PDB file of C-alpha atoms and ligand atoms in Angstrom:
ATOM      1  CA  MET A 395      -0.038   0.022   0.044  1.00 72.00           C
ATOM      2  CA  GLU A 396       1.214   3.526  -0.854  1.00 88.00           C
ATOM      3  CA  VAL A 397       2.595   5.416   2.292  1.00 92.00           C
ATOM      4  CA  SER A 398       0.038   8.231   2.164  1.00 91.00           C
ATOM      5  CA  LEU A 399      -2.720   5.614   1.964  1.00 94.00           C
ATOM      6  CA  LYS A 400      -1.272   3.813   4.956  1.00 96.00           C
ATOM      7  CA  PHE A 401      -1.098   7.199   6.669  1.00 96.00           C
ATOM      8  CA  GLU A 402      -4.693   8.087   5.718  1.00 96.00           C
ATOM      9  CA  LYS A 403      -5.830   4.760   7.246  1.00 96.00           C
ATOM     10  CA  ALA A 404      -3.973   5.441  10.510  1.00 97.00           C
ATOM     11  CA  LEU A 405      -5.529   8.881  10.695  1.00 94.00           C
ATOM     12  CA  ALA A 406      -9.098   7.494   9.799  1.00 96.00           C
ATOM     13  CA  ASP A 407      -8.497   4.913  12.679  1.00 96.00           C
ATOM     14  CA  MET A 408      -7.430   7.801  14.930  1.00 95.00           C
ATOM     15  CA  ASP A 409      -4.339   5.606  15.558  1.00 96.00           C
ATOM     16  CA  ARG A 410      -1.819   8.222  16.783  1.00 96.00           C
ATOM     17  CA  VAL A 411       0.947   5.736  17.382  1.00 97.00           C
ATOM     18  CA  ARG A 412       0.834   4.190  13.894  1.00 97.00           C
ATOM     19  CA  ALA A 413       0.536   7.598  12.248  1.00 97.00           C
ATOM     20  CA  ARG A 414       3.687   8.824  14.171  1.00 97.00           C
ATOM     21  CA  GLU A 415       5.626   5.722  13.031  1.00 97.00           C
ATOM     22  CA  ILE A 416       4.661   6.233   9.442  1.00 97.00           C
ATOM     23  CA  ILE A 417       5.656  10.004   9.571  1.00 94.00           C
ATOM     24  CA  LEU A 418       8.979   9.512  11.364  1.00 96.00           C
ATOM     25  CA  ALA A 419       9.943   6.706   8.865  1.00 96.00           C
ATOM     26  CA  GLY A 420       8.861   9.004   5.987  1.00 94.00           C
ATOM     27  CA  ALA A 421      10.813  12.093   7.368  1.00 91.00           C
ATOM     28  CA  ASP A 422      13.789   9.805   7.707  1.00 93.00           C
ATOM     29  CA  GLU A 423      13.592   8.509   4.185  1.00 93.00           C
ATOM     30  CA  GLU A 424      12.601  11.512   2.160  1.00 90.00           C
ATOM     31  CA  GLY A 425      13.278  14.535   4.414  1.00 87.00           C
ATOM     32  CA  THR A 426      10.802  16.429   6.468  1.00 83.00           C
ATOM     33  CA  LEU A 427       9.495  18.873   3.917  1.00 79.00           C
ATOM     34  CA  ALA A 428       8.958  16.204   1.210  1.00 84.00           C
ATOM     35  CA  CYS A 429       7.281  14.052   3.814  1.00 87.00           C
ATOM     36  CA  VAL A 430       4.840  16.774   4.603  1.00 82.00           C
ATOM     37  CA  SER A 431       4.079  17.399   1.061  1.00 80.00           C
ATOM     38  CA  ASN A 432       3.944  13.796  -0.192  1.00 87.00           C
ATOM     39  CA  ILE A 433       2.337  12.091   2.923  1.00 90.00           C
ATOM     40  CA  VAL A 434       0.629  14.494   5.162  1.00 86.00           C
ATOM     41  CA  ILE A 435      -1.134  16.880   2.727  1.00 78.00           C
ATOM     42  CA  PRO A 436      -2.508  14.225   0.227  1.00 84.00           C
ATOM     43  CA  ALA A 437      -3.851  12.114   3.222  1.00 89.00           C
ATOM     44  CA  LEU A 438      -5.583  15.218   4.643  1.00 82.00           C
ATOM     45  CA  GLU A 439      -7.046  16.099   1.311  1.00 80.00           C
ATOM     46  CA  LYS A 440      -8.496  12.689   0.902  1.00 88.00           C
ATOM     47  CA  ILE A 441      -9.957  12.777   4.343  1.00 87.00           C
ATOM     48  CA  GLY A 442     -11.491  16.117   3.463  1.00 78.00           C
ATOM     49  CA  LEU A 443     -13.085  14.572   0.272  1.00 85.00           C
ATOM     50  CA  GLY A 444     -14.127  11.592   2.293  1.00 90.00           C
ATOM     51  CA  TRP A 445     -15.947  13.810   4.722  1.00 82.00           C
ATOM     52  CA  GLU A 446     -17.725  15.588   1.828  1.00 79.00           C
ATOM     53  CA  SER A 447     -18.821  12.252   0.377  1.00 90.00           C
ATOM     54  CA  GLY A 448     -19.982  10.946   3.796  1.00 92.00           C
ATOM     55  CA  ARG A 449     -17.229   8.309   4.088  1.00 94.00           C
ATOM     56  CA  TYR A 450     -15.717   9.921   7.072  1.00 93.00           C
ATOM     57  CA  ALA A 451     -17.234  11.531  10.246  1.00 91.00           C
ATOM     58  CA  LEU A 452     -16.331  14.985  11.478  1.00 83.00           C
ATOM     59  CA  ALA A 453     -14.658  13.487  14.442  1.00 86.00           C
ATOM     60  CA  GLN A 454     -12.177  11.711  12.158  1.00 89.00           C
ATOM     61  CA  VAL A 455     -11.441  14.923  10.324  1.00 84.00           C
ATOM     62  CA  TYR A 456     -10.929  16.656  13.569  1.00 81.00           C
ATOM     63  CA  MET A 457      -8.608  14.034  14.987  1.00 86.00           C
ATOM     64  CA  SER A 458      -6.715  13.810  11.712  1.00 87.00           C
ATOM     65  CA  GLY A 459      -6.061  17.539  11.878  1.00 80.00           C
ATOM     66  CA  THR A 460      -4.894  17.400  15.418  1.00 81.00           C
ATOM     67  CA  ILE A 461      -2.773  14.388  15.043  1.00 89.00           C
ATOM     68  CA  CYS A 462      -1.100  16.050  11.879  1.00 86.00           C
ATOM     69  CA  GLU A 463      -0.569  19.300  13.772  1.00 77.00           C
ATOM     70  CA  GLU A 464       1.398  17.462  16.520  1.00 83.00           C
ATOM     71  CA  LEU A 465       3.392  15.368  14.056  1.00 87.00           C
ATOM     72  CA  VAL A 466       4.331  18.428  11.842  1.00 81.00           C
ATOM     73  CA  ASP A 467       5.340  20.330  14.947  1.00 77.00           C
ATOM     74  CA  GLU A 468       7.618  17.323  15.860  1.00 84.00           C
ATOM     75  CA  ILE A 469       9.375  16.823  12.481  1.00 83.00           C
ATOM     76  CA  LEU A 470       9.797  20.242  11.011  1.00 75.00           C
ATOM     77  CA  PRO A 471      13.383  21.536  11.235  1.00 63.00           C
ATOM     78  CA  PRO A 472      14.377  24.040  13.956  1.00 60.00           C
ATOM     79  CA  ALA A 473      14.828  27.723  12.842  1.00 61.00           C
ATOM     80  CA  ASP A 474      18.033  28.751  11.216  1.00 54.00           C
ATOM     81  CA  PRO A 475      20.142  30.681  13.750  1.00 59.00           C
ATOM     82  CA  ASN A 476      21.496  32.943  11.022  1.00 57.00           C
ATOM     83  CA  ARG A 477      18.379  34.993  10.733  1.00 62.00           C
ATOM     84  CA  ILE A 478      17.958  37.073   7.440  1.00 67.00           C
ATOM     85  CA  LYS A 479      17.842  40.870   7.879  1.00 70.00           C
ATOM     86  CA  GLN A 480      14.365  41.921   6.915  1.00 80.00           C
ATOM     87  CA  PRO A 481      11.410  44.219   7.546  1.00 88.00           C
ATOM     88  CA  ASN A 482       8.739  43.114  10.122  1.00 93.00           C
ATOM     89  CA  MET A 483       6.623  40.240   9.044  1.00 95.00           C
ATOM     90  CA  GLY A 484       3.581  38.499  10.568  1.00 96.00           C
ATOM     91  CA  ILE A 485       1.409  35.592   9.760  1.00 97.00           C
ATOM     92  CA  VAL A 486      -2.283  35.107  10.651  1.00 97.00           C
ATOM     93  CA  VAL A 487      -5.219  32.854  10.178  1.00 97.00           C
ATOM     94  CA  LEU A 488      -8.054  35.106   9.380  1.00 96.00           C
ATOM     95  CA  GLU A 489     -11.428  34.274  10.962  1.00 93.00           C
ATOM     96  CA  ASP A 490     -10.629  30.573  10.507  1.00 89.00           C
ATOM     97  CA  PHE A 491      -9.546  27.806  12.803  1.00 87.00           C
ATOM     98  CA  HIS A 492      -7.719  25.631  10.186  1.00 88.00           C
ATOM     99  CA  VAL A 493      -4.149  26.122  11.612  1.00 88.00           C
ATOM    100  CA  LEU A 494      -2.108  23.386  10.043  1.00 85.00           C
ATOM    101  CA  GLY A 495      -1.320  25.188   6.718  1.00 85.00           C
ATOM    102  CA  GLU A 496      -0.318  28.266   8.669  1.00 90.00           C
ATOM    103  CA  ARG A 497       1.887  26.419  10.991  1.00 83.00           C
ATOM    104  CA  ILE A 498       3.708  24.778   8.073  1.00 80.00           C
ATOM    105  CA  VAL A 499       4.296  28.093   6.186  1.00 86.00           C
ATOM    106  CA  TYR A 500       5.456  29.702   9.494  1.00 86.00           C
ATOM    107  CA  SER A 501       7.898  26.801  10.197  1.00 75.00           C
ATOM    108  CA  ILE A 502       9.295  26.745   6.706  1.00 75.00           C
ATOM    109  CA  LEU A 503       9.911  30.523   6.793  1.00 81.00           C
ATOM    110  CA  ARG A 504      11.554  30.338  10.110  1.00 79.00           C
ATOM    111  CA  ALA A 505      13.584  27.292   9.064  1.00 66.00           C
ATOM    112  CA  SER A 506      14.717  29.295   6.013  1.00 70.00           C
ATOM    113  CA  GLY A 507      16.179  32.035   8.204  1.00 71.00           C
ATOM    114  CA  TYR A 508      13.291  34.600   8.224  1.00 81.00           C
ATOM    115  CA  GLU A 509      11.916  35.978  11.536  1.00 81.00           C
ATOM    116  CA  LEU A 510       8.108  36.481  11.631  1.00 88.00           C
ATOM    117  CA  GLN A 511       5.502  36.986  14.287  1.00 91.00           C
ATOM    118  CA  ASP A 512       2.754  34.410  14.580  1.00 93.00           C
ATOM    119  CA  PHE A 513      -0.495  36.468  15.219  1.00 96.00           C
ATOM    120  CA  GLY A 514      -2.496  33.334  15.809  1.00 93.00           C
ATOM    121  CA  HIS A 515      -5.817  32.080  14.423  1.00 94.00           C
ATOM    122  CA  GLY A 516      -9.404  33.069  14.372  1.00 95.00           C
ATOM    123  CA  LEU A 517      -8.618  36.833  14.343  1.00 97.00           C
ATOM    124  CA  HIS A 518     -11.149  39.291  12.960  1.00 97.00           C
ATOM    125  CA  VAL A 519     -10.095  42.066  10.502  1.00 97.00           C
ATOM    126  CA  ASP A 520     -10.020  44.700  13.213  1.00 97.00           C
ATOM    127  CA  GLU A 521      -7.800  42.492  15.466  1.00 97.00           C
ATOM    128  CA  VAL A 522      -5.455  41.927  12.506  1.00 98.00           C
ATOM    129  CA  ILE A 523      -5.169  45.756  11.991  1.00 98.00           C
ATOM    130  CA  GLU A 524      -4.207  46.245  15.659  1.00 97.00           C
ATOM    131  CA  LYS A 525      -1.520  43.592  15.476  1.00 97.00           C
ATOM    132  CA  VAL A 526      -0.089  45.247  12.202  1.00 97.00           C
ATOM    133  CA  LYS A 527       0.037  48.570  14.090  1.00 97.00           C
ATOM    134  CA  GLU A 528       1.535  47.094  17.237  1.00 96.00           C
ATOM    135  CA  HIS A 529       4.293  45.274  15.477  1.00 95.00           C
ATOM    136  CA  GLY A 530       5.000  47.705  12.542  1.00 96.00           C
ATOM    137  CA  THR A 531       4.275  44.860  10.069  1.00 96.00           C
ATOM    138  CA  LYS A 532       5.483  45.517   6.544  1.00 96.00           C
ATOM    139  CA  ILE A 533       4.689  42.012   5.062  1.00 96.00           C
ATOM    140  CA  LEU A 534       1.584  40.148   6.205  1.00 98.00           C
ATOM    141  CA  LEU A 535       0.990  36.596   5.298  1.00 98.00           C
ATOM    142  CA  VAL A 536      -2.752  35.489   5.567  1.00 98.00           C
ATOM    143  CA  SER A 537      -3.809  31.887   5.634  1.00 97.00           C
ATOM    144  CA  VAL A 538      -7.467  30.830   5.127  1.00 96.00           C
ATOM    145  CA  LEU A 539      -9.143  27.543   4.244  1.00 93.00           C
ATOM    146  CA  MET A 540     -12.768  28.731   4.161  1.00 94.00           C
ATOM    147  CA  LEU A 541     -14.059  30.705   1.168  1.00 94.00           C
ATOM    148  CA  ARG A 542     -15.788  33.177   3.489  1.00 95.00           C
ATOM    149  CA  SER A 543     -12.435  33.979   5.184  1.00 96.00           C
ATOM    150  CA  ALA A 544     -10.784  34.319   1.799  1.00 97.00           C
ATOM    151  CA  LEU A 545     -13.327  37.002   0.810  1.00 97.00           C
ATOM    152  CA  LEU A 546     -12.650  38.871   4.051  1.00 97.00           C
ATOM    153  CA  VAL A 547      -9.155  39.454   2.860  1.00 98.00           C
ATOM    154  CA  GLY A 548     -10.778  42.117   0.524  1.00 97.00           C
ATOM    155  CA  ASP A 549     -12.050  43.953   3.761  1.00 97.00           C
ATOM    156  CA  LEU A 550      -8.614  43.564   5.307  1.00 98.00           C
ATOM    157  CA  VAL A 551      -6.746  45.152   2.321  1.00 98.00           C
ATOM    158  CA  LYS A 552      -9.346  48.030   2.257  1.00 97.00           C
ATOM    159  CA  ARG A 553      -8.849  48.645   6.020  1.00 97.00           C
ATOM    160  CA  LEU A 554      -5.163  48.599   5.645  1.00 97.00           C
ATOM    161  CA  LYS A 555      -5.296  51.268   2.965  1.00 96.00           C
ATOM    162  CA  GLU A 556      -7.864  53.437   5.005  1.00 96.00           C
ATOM    163  CA  GLU A 557      -5.516  53.369   8.002  1.00 96.00           C
ATOM    164  CA  GLY A 558      -2.577  54.462   5.763  1.00 96.00           C
ATOM    165  CA  LEU A 559      -0.667  51.305   6.507  1.00 96.00           C
ATOM    166  CA  ASP A 560       1.823  50.357   3.796  1.00 95.00           C
ATOM    167  CA  VAL A 561       1.720  46.567   4.046  1.00 97.00           C
ATOM    168  CA  LYS A 562       2.312  43.892   1.417  1.00 96.00           C
ATOM    169  CA  VAL A 563      -0.395  41.140   1.737  1.00 98.00           C
ATOM    170  CA  VAL A 564       0.579  37.644   0.699  1.00 98.00           C
ATOM    171  CA  VAL A 565      -2.434  35.068   0.838  1.00 98.00           C
ATOM    172  CA  GLY A 566      -2.598  31.247   0.726  1.00 97.00           C
ATOM    173  CA  GLY A 567      -4.820  28.382   1.444  1.00 94.00           C
ATOM    174  CA  ALA A 568      -7.313  25.993  -0.276  1.00 91.00           C
ATOM    175  CA  PRO A 569      -9.611  28.832  -1.715  1.00 95.00           C
ATOM    176  CA  PHE A 570      -6.676  30.529  -3.422  1.00 96.00           C
ATOM    177  CA  ARG A 571      -5.423  27.215  -4.779  1.00 91.00           C
ATOM    178  CA  PHE A 572      -8.729  26.302  -6.215  1.00 91.00           C
ATOM    179  CA  ASP A 573      -9.493  29.713  -7.777  1.00 96.00           C
ATOM    180  CA  HIS A 574      -6.441  31.125  -9.373  1.00 95.00           C
ATOM    181  CA  ASN A 575      -7.602  34.724  -9.731  1.00 97.00           C
ATOM    182  CA  LEU A 576      -9.118  35.081  -6.246  1.00 98.00           C
ATOM    183  CA  TRP A 577      -6.018  36.626  -4.820  1.00 97.00           C
ATOM    184  CA  LYS A 578      -6.204  39.570  -7.295  1.00 97.00           C
ATOM    185  CA  GLU A 579     -10.024  39.998  -6.714  1.00 97.00           C
ATOM    186  CA  VAL A 580      -9.419  40.458  -2.997  1.00 97.00           C
ATOM    187  CA  GLY A 581      -6.597  42.860  -3.662  1.00 98.00           C
ATOM    188  CA  ALA A 582      -3.721  40.805  -2.303  1.00 98.00           C
ATOM    189  CA  ASP A 583      -0.120  41.395  -3.646  1.00 97.00           C
ATOM    190  CA  ALA A 584       0.747  37.820  -4.034  1.00 97.00           C
ATOM    191  CA  THR A 585      -0.201  34.208  -3.399  1.00 97.00           C
ATOM    192  CA  GLY A 586       1.506  30.877  -3.137  1.00 94.00           C
ATOM    193  CA  LYS A 587       0.584  27.308  -3.096  1.00 87.00           C
ATOM    194  CA  ASP A 588       2.772  26.189  -0.290  1.00 82.00           C
ATOM    195  CA  GLY A 589       5.477  27.143   2.190  1.00 79.00           C
ATOM    196  CA  MET A 590       8.281  26.898  -0.425  1.00 76.00           C
ATOM    197  CA  GLU A 591       6.481  29.400  -2.630  1.00 87.00           C
ATOM    198  CA  ALA A 592       5.817  31.621   0.316  1.00 90.00           C
ATOM    199  CA  ARG A 593       9.557  31.651   0.883  1.00 84.00           C
ATOM    200  CA  ASP A 594      10.325  32.543  -2.830  1.00 88.00           C
ATOM    201  CA  ILE A 595       7.682  35.345  -2.747  1.00 94.00           C
ATOM    202  CA  ILE A 596       9.151  36.864   0.448  1.00 92.00           C
ATOM    203  CA  SER A 597      12.678  36.771  -0.898  1.00 87.00           C
ATOM    204  CA  GLY A 598      11.404  38.428  -4.093  1.00 90.00           C
ATOM    205  CA  MET A 599       9.634  41.208  -2.032  1.00 89.00           C
ATOM    206  CA  LEU A 600      12.417  41.984   0.197  1.00 83.00           C
ATOM    207  CA  GLY A 601      14.121  44.194  -2.437  1.00 69.00           C
ATOM    208  CA  GLY A 602      11.097  46.536  -2.549  1.00 56.00           C
ATOM    209  CA  VAL A 603      10.220  46.796   1.116  1.00 57.00           C
ATOM    210  CA  SER A 604      11.947  48.851   3.738  1.00 51.00           C
TER     211      SER A 604
HETATM  212  C1  B12 B 736      -8.547  19.215   8.959  1.00 90.27           C
HETATM  213  C2  B12 B 736      -9.795  20.105   8.567  1.00 90.27           C
HETATM  214  C3  B12 B 736     -10.527  20.597   9.606  1.00 90.27           C
HETATM  215  C4  B12 B 736     -10.111  20.522  11.161  1.00 90.27           C
HETATM  216  C5  B12 B 736      -9.038  21.570  11.403  1.00 90.27           C
HETATM  217  C6  B12 B 736      -8.089  21.123  12.399  1.00 90.27           C
HETATM  218  C7  B12 B 736      -6.888  22.102  12.590  1.00 90.27           C
HETATM  219  N1  B12 B 736      -6.419  22.197  13.826  1.00 90.27           N
HETATM  220  O1  B12 B 736      -6.447  22.740  11.715  1.00 90.27           O
HETATM  221  C8  B12 B 736     -11.530  20.808  11.791  1.00 90.27           C
HETATM  222  C9  B12 B 736     -12.211  19.491  12.033  1.00 90.27           C
HETATM  223  C10 B12 B 736     -11.431  21.561  13.123  1.00 90.27           C
HETATM  224  C11 B12 B 736     -12.291  21.560  10.667  1.00 90.27           C
HETATM  225  C12 B12 B 736     -13.351  22.344  10.988  1.00 90.27           C
HETATM  226  C13 B12 B 736     -14.123  22.953  10.001  1.00 90.27           C
HETATM  227  N2  B12 B 736     -14.015  22.769   8.678  1.00 90.27           N
HETATM  228 CO1  B12 B 736     -12.427  21.963   7.857  1.00 90.27          CO
HETATM  229  N3  B12 B 736     -11.226  20.925   6.816  1.00 90.27           N
HETATM  230  C14 B12 B 736     -10.192  20.264   7.104  1.00 90.27           C
HETATM  231  C15 B12 B 736      -9.477  19.617   5.903  1.00 90.27           C
HETATM  232  C16 B12 B 736      -9.959  18.148   5.821  1.00 90.27           C
HETATM  233  C17 B12 B 736      -7.950  19.703   5.804  1.00 90.27           C
HETATM  234  C18 B12 B 736      -7.364  21.087   6.116  1.00 90.27           C
HETATM  235  C19 B12 B 736      -5.804  20.920   6.262  1.00 90.27           C
HETATM  236  O2  B12 B 736      -5.442  21.067   7.435  1.00 90.27           O
HETATM  237  N4  B12 B 736      -5.118  20.710   5.153  1.00 90.27           N
HETATM  238  C20 B12 B 736      -3.536  20.509   5.163  1.00 90.27           C
HETATM  239  C21 B12 B 736      -2.848  21.814   5.210  1.00 90.27           C
HETATM  240  C22 B12 B 736      -1.447  21.532   5.423  1.00 90.27           C
HETATM  241  O3  B12 B 736      -3.113  22.397   3.976  1.00 90.27           O
HETATM  242  P1  B12 B 736      -3.412  23.959   3.667  1.00 90.27           P
HETATM  243  O4  B12 B 736      -4.159  24.487   4.802  1.00 90.27           O
HETATM  244  O5  B12 B 736      -4.093  23.973   2.325  1.00 90.27           O
HETATM  245  O6  B12 B 736      -2.082  24.677   3.622  1.00 90.27           O
HETATM  246  C23 B12 B 736      -1.115  24.495   2.574  1.00 90.27           C
HETATM  247  C24 B12 B 736      -1.403  25.495   1.387  1.00 90.27           C
HETATM  248  O7  B12 B 736      -2.652  25.827   1.145  1.00 90.27           O
HETATM  249  C25 B12 B 736      -0.507  26.565   1.717  1.00 90.27           C
HETATM  250  N5  B12 B 736      -0.952  27.733   2.480  1.00 90.27           N
HETATM  251  C26 B12 B 736      -1.697  27.761   3.596  1.00 90.27           C
HETATM  252  N6  B12 B 736      -1.778  28.952   4.220  1.00 90.27           N
HETATM  253  C27 B12 B 736      -1.006  29.735   3.434  1.00 90.27           C
HETATM  254  C28 B12 B 736      -0.647  31.081   3.652  1.00 90.27           C
HETATM  255  C29 B12 B 736       0.279  31.763   2.659  1.00 90.27           C
HETATM  256  C30 B12 B 736       0.591  33.221   2.808  1.00 90.27           C
HETATM  257  C31 B12 B 736       0.830  30.906   1.640  1.00 90.27           C
HETATM  258  C32 B12 B 736       1.735  31.517   0.601  1.00 90.27           C
HETATM  259  C33 B12 B 736       0.518  29.572   1.505  1.00 90.27           C
HETATM  260  C34 B12 B 736      -0.374  28.965   2.470  1.00 90.27           C
HETATM  261  O8  B12 B 736       0.699  26.036   2.302  1.00 90.27           O
HETATM  262  C35 B12 B 736       0.206  24.943   3.153  1.00 90.27           C
HETATM  263  C36 B12 B 736       1.292  23.897   3.180  1.00 90.27           C
HETATM  264  O9  B12 B 736       1.541  23.344   1.946  1.00 90.27           O
HETATM  265  C37 B12 B 736     -10.129  20.564   4.804  1.00 90.27           C
HETATM  266  C38 B12 B 736     -10.261  19.815   3.448  1.00 90.27           C
HETATM  267  C39 B12 B 736      -9.274  20.308   2.300  1.00 90.27           C
HETATM  268  N7  B12 B 736      -9.320  19.873   1.259  1.00 90.27           N
HETATM  269  O10 B12 B 736      -8.508  21.327   2.555  1.00 90.27           O
HETATM  270  C40 B12 B 736     -11.499  21.019   5.398  1.00 90.27           C
HETATM  271  C41 B12 B 736     -12.198  22.184   4.982  1.00 90.27           C
HETATM  272  C42 B12 B 736     -11.206  23.321   4.819  1.00 90.27           C
HETATM  273  N8  B12 B 736     -13.167  22.585   6.064  1.00 90.27           N
HETATM  274  C43 B12 B 736     -14.255  22.982   5.748  1.00 90.27           C
HETATM  275  C44 B12 B 736     -15.285  23.290   6.610  1.00 90.27           C
HETATM  276  C45 B12 B 736     -16.681  23.739   5.980  1.00 90.27           C
HETATM  277  C46 B12 B 736     -15.180  23.304   8.042  1.00 90.27           C
HETATM  278  C47 B12 B 736     -16.239  23.670   9.082  1.00 90.27           C
HETATM  279  C48 B12 B 736     -17.081  24.866   8.750  1.00 90.27           C
HETATM  280  C49 B12 B 736     -16.999  22.415   9.398  1.00 90.27           C
HETATM  281  C50 B12 B 736     -18.221  22.544  10.259  1.00 90.27           C
HETATM  282  N9  B12 B 736     -19.414  22.533   9.764  1.00 90.27           N
HETATM  283  O11 B12 B 736     -18.034  22.742  11.438  1.00 90.27           O
HETATM  284  C51 B12 B 736     -15.308  23.880  10.363  1.00 90.27           C
HETATM  285  C52 B12 B 736     -14.888  25.297  10.529  1.00 90.27           C
HETATM  286  C53 B12 B 736     -13.704  25.614  11.357  1.00 90.27           C
HETATM  287  C54 B12 B 736     -13.286  27.053  11.231  1.00 90.27           C
HETATM  288  N10 B12 B 736     -14.157  28.063  11.569  1.00 90.27           N
HETATM  289  O12 B12 B 736     -12.263  27.373  10.828  1.00 90.27           O
HETATM  290  C55 B12 B 736     -14.368  23.132   4.177  1.00 90.27           C
HETATM  291  C56 B12 B 736     -14.246  24.505   3.668  1.00 90.27           C
HETATM  292  C57 B12 B 736     -15.228  24.775   2.559  1.00 90.27           C
HETATM  293  C58 B12 B 736     -15.200  26.227   2.040  1.00 90.27           C
HETATM  294  N11 B12 B 736     -15.268  26.286   0.738  1.00 90.27           N
HETATM  295  O13 B12 B 736     -15.160  27.178   2.745  1.00 90.27           O
HETATM  296  C59 B12 B 736     -13.187  22.182   3.752  1.00 90.27           C
HETATM  297  C60 B12 B 736     -12.593  22.531   2.360  1.00 90.27           C
HETATM  298  C61 B12 B 736     -13.873  20.688   3.698  1.00 90.27           C
HETATM  299  C62 B12 B 736     -14.889  20.596   2.625  1.00 90.27           C
HETATM  300  N12 B12 B 736     -14.586  20.224   1.409  1.00 90.27           N
HETATM  301  O14 B12 B 736     -15.942  20.905   2.852  1.00 90.27           O
HETATM  302  N13 B12 B 736     -11.805  21.329   9.462  1.00 90.27           N
END
């Protein structure tokens, strides 16, 4: 059986011990980032589809998310001590409680030598504006998984402009992966499909932000 299928089965059985064994072996074999891309993400996507088709219960989806969150925290590489000199950056999950994607992007950026504030999850537009002011954020990464939250990025961008805050907004998450024009429609400056692309976008932006 393919590894991501074995992993999907362990998650569906809510078998934390087996899931951990598979991921630790996968990380050893292919490296941590490839293991997340090739095993964790496809399994979670299948579980999401299985939920839509009625094959899995919400409890299974929930436990899968929680188990993956713990495992990804365990295997992702520690931050690079030689931090890159850069303007203030922050990452947030806007009005959404799907945290796994944000965790991954955060860890990959930190592991690549960038420093960024984690503003947390479930924040409303006003709360994000406050965080941006508090931290003098110049690049804001926004993660969402629900379409409703993705559309709220439009309000966020509008509010940032009204407040005279010069912030580059980078968005990501499932709604932006499915609809390739949505990031432009909500007024974001860029989008990326995973943590690696987030890293490339940030490195490209650094020249133009002070
Ligand atoms: C696990 C899960 C949950 C778990 C979350 C656990 C947790 N701690 O995170 C639980 C059970 C709690 C949950 C709850 C709900 N969920 Co849910 N969930 C999922 C599921 C199955 C997987 C999401 C996931 O973690 N994927 C793995 C991560 C790693 O992938 P990712 O987030 O896409 O991130 C990657 C990229 O997108 C990108 N990325 C992410 N962020 C960013 C940011 C930037 C800047 C960049 C560049 C890139 C980037 O990089 C990441 C790494 O590669 C999806 C199905 C799916 N196909 O996505 C549904 C899904 C997102 N959920 C959905 C729904 C509807 C809900 C609920 C409303 C259900 C309910 N009725 O209660 C609630 C709402 C919770 C809320 N308010 O936020 C819908 C959303 C539909 C929509 N169009 O809006 C989905 C799509 C399922 C479906 N098909 O119906 N969910």
